Amino acid sequence: MPRMIAVTSATGNIGLSLVRMLQSAKRPFRVIARDPLRAAKLLGPDVAIADAASPDALAGATKAFYLGHPGPELGAAAGAFATAAKAAGVAHVVAISSGTIDMDPPTILGGWHLDLERALSASGVACTFLRPGNFASNALRWAPTIRAKSTVFAPKPDSASIPVDPYDIAAVAFASLVNDGHAGKTYSVQGPTVMTARTQAAIIADAIGKPIHVVDVSAEQARNGMIGAGMPARMADAVVELIGHSEPKPSSAVLDVTGTVPRTFAAWVAEHRAAFASIS
């Protein structure tokens, strides 16, 4: 009998892909959504949706996918979820953590996610932690200035990362939930290629057919830009701290867990080309 899987944050770029994978595989699941109406609109009326505030949201689930919102409260929120999960009989949680945990010296963002991992582990529920690095979708923050000015403003644009497609993170989560042998594991989830922000901009330029100018900005300018775009100040501070912080470490987790090579950044850009293209 297939296990019921509860999915939090199901309307995000990871959770939405995960739900569609579960639908395709005909696996029973329940969406736990802060906004049930939005979830129903995105996922369809036939999807089982629970109120996130309901104590019965996890009832009947034996596995769960958890994604929290980064911030100082991340550990406490994860602990509350873990307590509810254990009380409901959930035996295994697959949680999104962060590759920033592995950075040396420690970072604010890494500390928040370490709190998450410790809180979930302390509950006694078996856990699988996925530690992705730079999301390919983070490039969307450049979309407004690419459309308006054919320009990317980036601090230290020659520092490297390994962009990972959120779809691949969802694929690792899916495999960890539906297959045995992943409880107790931690996976560093990376894309296939180390590249700089300058290289990412060049790939976007090729996709939209026009040159993109890359401007090196200060950390303070980057912080002000993020806050101006609506990011909370404490999150902007945590992101700025990561700039040029450490060299990326490639990982084969996507291939090892899913049996499929990770998607390239160019493939992600091709799927999201419209976000960067000027409206004519």
CSV table of C-alpha atoms in Angstrom, one decimal, residues 70-274:
chain,number,residue,atom,x,y,z
A,70,PRO,CA,14.7,31.1,6.4
A,71,GLY,CA,15.1,33.4,9.4
A,72,PRO,CA,16.0,33.3,13.1
A,73,GLU,CA,12.7,31.4,13.8
A,74,LEU,CA,13.5,28.5,11.4
A,75,GLY,CA,14.6,26.1,14.1
A,76,ALA,CA,11.6,26.8,16.3
A,77,ALA,CA,9.2,26.4,13.4
A,78,ALA,CA,10.9,23.1,12.4
A,79,GLY,CA,10.7,21.9,15.9
A,80,ALA,CA,6.9,22.6,16.1
A,81,PHE,CA,6.4,20.8,12.8
A,82,ALA,CA,8.5,17.8,14.0
A,83,THR,CA,6.4,17.6,17.2
A,84,ALA,CA,3.2,17.6,15.2
A,85,ALA,CA,4.6,15.0,12.7
A,86,LYS,CA,5.7,12.6,15.5
A,87,ALA,CA,2.3,12.9,17.2
A,88,ALA,CA,0.5,12.1,13.9
A,89,GLY,CA,2.7,9.0,13.3
A,90,VAL,CA,4.9,10.4,10.5
A,91,ALA,CA,7.9,8.1,10.4
A,92,HIS,CA,10.2,10.0,7.9
A,93,VAL,CA,10.6,13.7,7.0
A,94,VAL,CA,12.5,14.9,4.0
A,95,ALA,CA,13.5,18.5,4.7
A,96,ILE,CA,15.1,21.3,2.6
A,97,SER,CA,18.2,22.6,4.4
A,98,SER,CA,21.1,24.5,2.9
A,99,GLY,CA,24.6,24.0,1.6
A,100,THR,CA,25.6,27.1,3.6
A,101,ILE,CA,25.8,24.8,6.6
A,102,ASP,CA,29.1,23.5,5.1
A,103,MET,CA,30.7,26.9,4.7
A,104,ASP,CA,33.7,27.8,6.8
A,105,PRO,CA,33.7,30.1,8.7
A,106,PRO,CA,30.0,29.6,9.7
A,107,THR,CA,27.4,31.9,8.3
A,108,ILE,CA,24.1,33.4,9.5
A,109,LEU,CA,22.1,31.4,6.9
A,110,GLY,CA,24.0,28.2,7.7
A,111,GLY,CA,23.2,28.7,11.4
A,112,TRP,CA,19.5,29.1,10.7
A,113,HIS,CA,19.5,25.8,8.8
A,114,LEU,CA,21.6,24.0,11.3
A,115,ASP,CA,19.0,24.9,13.8
A,116,LEU,CA,16.4,23.4,11.5
A,117,GLU,CA,18.3,20.1,11.2
A,118,ARG,CA,18.9,19.9,14.9
A,119,ALA,CA,15.3,20.6,15.7
A,120,LEU,CA,14.0,17.9,13.3
A,121,SER,CA,16.6,15.4,14.4
A,122,ALA,CA,15.8,15.9,18.1
A,123,SER,CA,12.2,14.9,17.6
A,124,GLY,CA,13.2,11.3,17.0
A,125,VAL,CA,11.5,11.2,13.5
A,126,ALA,CA,13.8,9.8,10.9
A,127,CYS,CA,15.0,12.6,8.6
A,128,THR,CA,16.7,13.1,5.2
A,129,PHE,CA,18.3,16.5,4.7
A,130,LEU,CA,18.8,18.1,1.3
A,131,ARG,CA,21.4,20.8,1.3
A,132,PRO,CA,21.2,22.7,-2.1
A,133,GLY,CA,23.5,25.4,-3.1
A,134,ASN,CA,22.7,28.4,-5.4
A,135,PHE,CA,19.3,27.9,-6.9
A,136,ALA,CA,19.2,28.5,-10.7
A,137,SER,CA,16.0,30.4,-10.1
A,138,ASN,CA,17.9,33.0,-8.0
A,139,ALA,CA,18.9,34.5,-11.4
A,140,LEU,CA,15.3,35.8,-11.6
A,141,ARG,CA,16.4,38.6,-9.3
A,142,TRP,CA,18.3,40.0,-12.3
A,143,ALA,CA,15.2,39.9,-14.6
A,144,PRO,CA,14.0,43.5,-14.1
A,145,THR,CA,17.3,45.1,-14.9
A,146,ILE,CA,17.9,42.7,-17.8
A,147,ARG,CA,14.6,43.7,-19.3
A,148,ALA,CA,15.0,47.4,-18.6
A,149,LYS,CA,18.7,48.0,-19.0
A,150,SER,CA,20.3,44.8,-20.4
A,151,THR,CA,22.4,44.9,-17.3
A,152,VAL,CA,23.1,42.6,-14.4
A,153,PHE,CA,24.2,44.3,-11.1
A,154,ALA,CA,26.2,41.7,-9.1
A,155,PRO,CA,28.7,41.9,-6.2
A,156,LYS,CA,31.9,40.0,-7.0
A,157,PRO,CA,30.5,38.6,-10.4
A,158,ASP,CA,33.5,36.4,-10.9
A,159,SER,CA,33.0,34.4,-7.7
A,160,ALA,CA,31.8,30.9,-8.4
A,161,SER,CA,28.7,28.8,-7.5
A,162,ILE,CA,27.1,25.6,-8.9
A,163,PRO,CA,23.5,26.6,-9.9
A,164,VAL,CA,21.0,23.8,-9.3
A,165,ASP,CA,17.6,23.7,-11.0
A,166,PRO,CA,14.8,23.6,-8.3
A,167,TYR,CA,13.3,20.7,-10.3
A,168,ASP,CA,16.4,18.6,-9.5
A,169,ILE,CA,16.0,19.4,-5.8
A,170,ALA,CA,12.4,18.2,-6.1
A,171,ALA,CA,13.5,15.1,-7.9
A,172,VAL,CA,15.9,14.2,-5.0
A,173,ALA,CA,13.1,14.8,-2.5
A,174,PHE,CA,10.7,12.6,-4.5
A,175,ALA,CA,13.2,9.7,-4.7
A,176,SER,CA,14.0,10.1,-1.0
A,177,LEU,CA,10.3,9.9,-0.1
A,178,VAL,CA,9.1,7.1,-2.3
A,179,ASN,CA,12.2,4.8,-2.1
A,180,ASP,CA,13.7,3.1,1.0
A,181,GLY,CA,17.2,3.7,2.2
A,182,HIS,CA,17.3,7.5,2.5
A,183,ALA,CA,16.4,8.0,6.1
A,184,GLY,CA,19.3,9.4,8.1
A,185,LYS,CA,21.1,10.7,5.0
A,186,THR,CA,22.2,14.2,4.1
A,187,TYR,CA,22.7,15.1,0.5
A,188,SER,CA,24.5,18.1,-1.0
A,189,VAL,CA,22.4,18.9,-4.0
A,190,GLN,CA,24.3,20.7,-6.8
A,191,GLY,CA,24.0,21.4,-10.5
A,192,PRO,CA,26.4,20.0,-13.0
A,193,THR,CA,28.7,23.0,-13.6
A,194,VAL,CA,30.7,25.5,-11.5
A,195,MET,CA,30.2,28.9,-13.0
A,196,THR,CA,30.4,32.6,-12.2
A,197,ALA,CA,27.6,35.2,-12.2
A,198,ARG,CA,29.3,36.6,-15.3
A,199,THR,CA,29.0,33.3,-17.0
A,200,GLN,CA,25.3,33.0,-16.0
A,201,ALA,CA,24.6,36.4,-17.5
A,202,ALA,CA,26.3,35.3,-20.7
A,203,ILE,CA,24.1,32.2,-20.9
A,204,ILE,CA,21.0,34.4,-20.4
A,205,ALA,CA,22.3,36.8,-23.1
A,206,ASP,CA,22.6,33.9,-25.6
A,207,ALA,CA,19.0,32.8,-24.8
A,208,ILE,CA,17.4,36.2,-25.3
A,209,GLY,CA,19.6,37.2,-28.2
A,210,LYS,CA,21.1,40.4,-26.9
A,211,PRO,CA,24.2,41.4,-24.9
A,212,ILE,CA,24.0,41.8,-21.2
A,213,HIS,CA,26.4,44.1,-19.4
A,214,VAL,CA,27.6,42.9,-15.9
A,215,VAL,CA,28.3,45.6,-13.3
A,216,ASP,CA,30.3,44.8,-10.2
A,217,VAL,CA,28.5,46.5,-7.2
A,218,SER,CA,29.5,46.8,-3.6
A,219,ALA,CA,28.0,44.6,-0.8
A,220,GLU,CA,26.1,47.6,0.5
A,221,GLN,CA,24.6,48.4,-2.9
A,222,ALA,CA,23.6,44.7,-3.2
A,223,ARG,CA,22.0,44.8,0.2
A,224,ASN,CA,20.1,48.0,-0.6
A,225,GLY,CA,18.9,46.6,-3.9
A,226,MET,CA,17.5,43.4,-2.2
A,227,ILE,CA,15.7,45.4,0.5
A,228,GLY,CA,14.4,47.7,-2.2
A,229,ALA,CA,13.0,44.7,-4.0
A,230,GLY,CA,11.1,43.6,-0.8
A,231,MET,CA,13.5,41.3,0.9
A,232,PRO,CA,13.6,41.6,4.7
A,233,ALA,CA,16.7,43.3,6.0
A,234,ARG,CA,17.8,40.3,8.1
A,235,MET,CA,17.6,38.1,5.0
A,236,ALA,CA,19.5,40.6,2.9
A,237,ASP,CA,22.2,40.7,5.5
A,238,ALA,CA,22.4,36.9,5.5
A,239,VAL,CA,22.7,36.8,1.7
A,240,VAL,CA,25.3,39.5,1.5
A,241,GLU,CA,27.4,37.6,4.0
A,242,LEU,CA,27.7,34.7,1.5
A,243,ILE,CA,29.2,36.9,-1.3
A,244,GLY,CA,32.6,35.3,-2.2
A,245,HIS,CA,32.4,33.3,1.1
A,246,SER,CA,33.7,30.0,0.0
A,247,GLU,CA,34.6,27.8,-3.0
A,248,PRO,CA,31.8,25.5,-4.2
A,249,LYS,CA,32.2,21.8,-3.8
A,250,PRO,CA,30.7,19.7,-6.6
A,251,SER,CA,28.4,16.8,-5.6
A,252,SER,CA,26.9,13.8,-7.5
A,253,ALA,CA,23.9,13.6,-5.3
A,254,VAL,CA,21.3,14.3,-8.0
A,255,LEU,CA,22.7,11.4,-10.2
A,256,ASP,CA,23.2,9.1,-7.2
A,257,VAL,CA,19.7,9.5,-5.8
A,258,THR,CA,17.6,9.9,-9.0
A,259,GLY,CA,19.7,8.1,-11.6
A,260,THR,CA,19.5,11.2,-13.8
A,261,VAL,CA,22.1,13.8,-14.5
A,262,PRO,CA,21.3,17.3,-13.1
A,263,ARG,CA,19.8,19.9,-15.5
A,264,THR,CA,22.1,22.6,-16.8
A,265,PHE,CA,21.7,26.3,-16.1
A,266,ALA,CA,21.2,26.8,-19.8
A,267,ALA,CA,18.3,24.4,-19.8
A,268,TRP,CA,16.7,26.2,-16.9
A,269,VAL,CA,17.2,29.6,-18.7
A,270,ALA,CA,15.6,28.2,-21.9
A,271,GLU,CA,12.5,27.3,-19.8
A,272,HIS,CA,12.3,30.7,-18.2
A,273,ARG,CA,13.4,32.8,-21.2
A,274,ALA,CA,10.3,35.0,-21.1
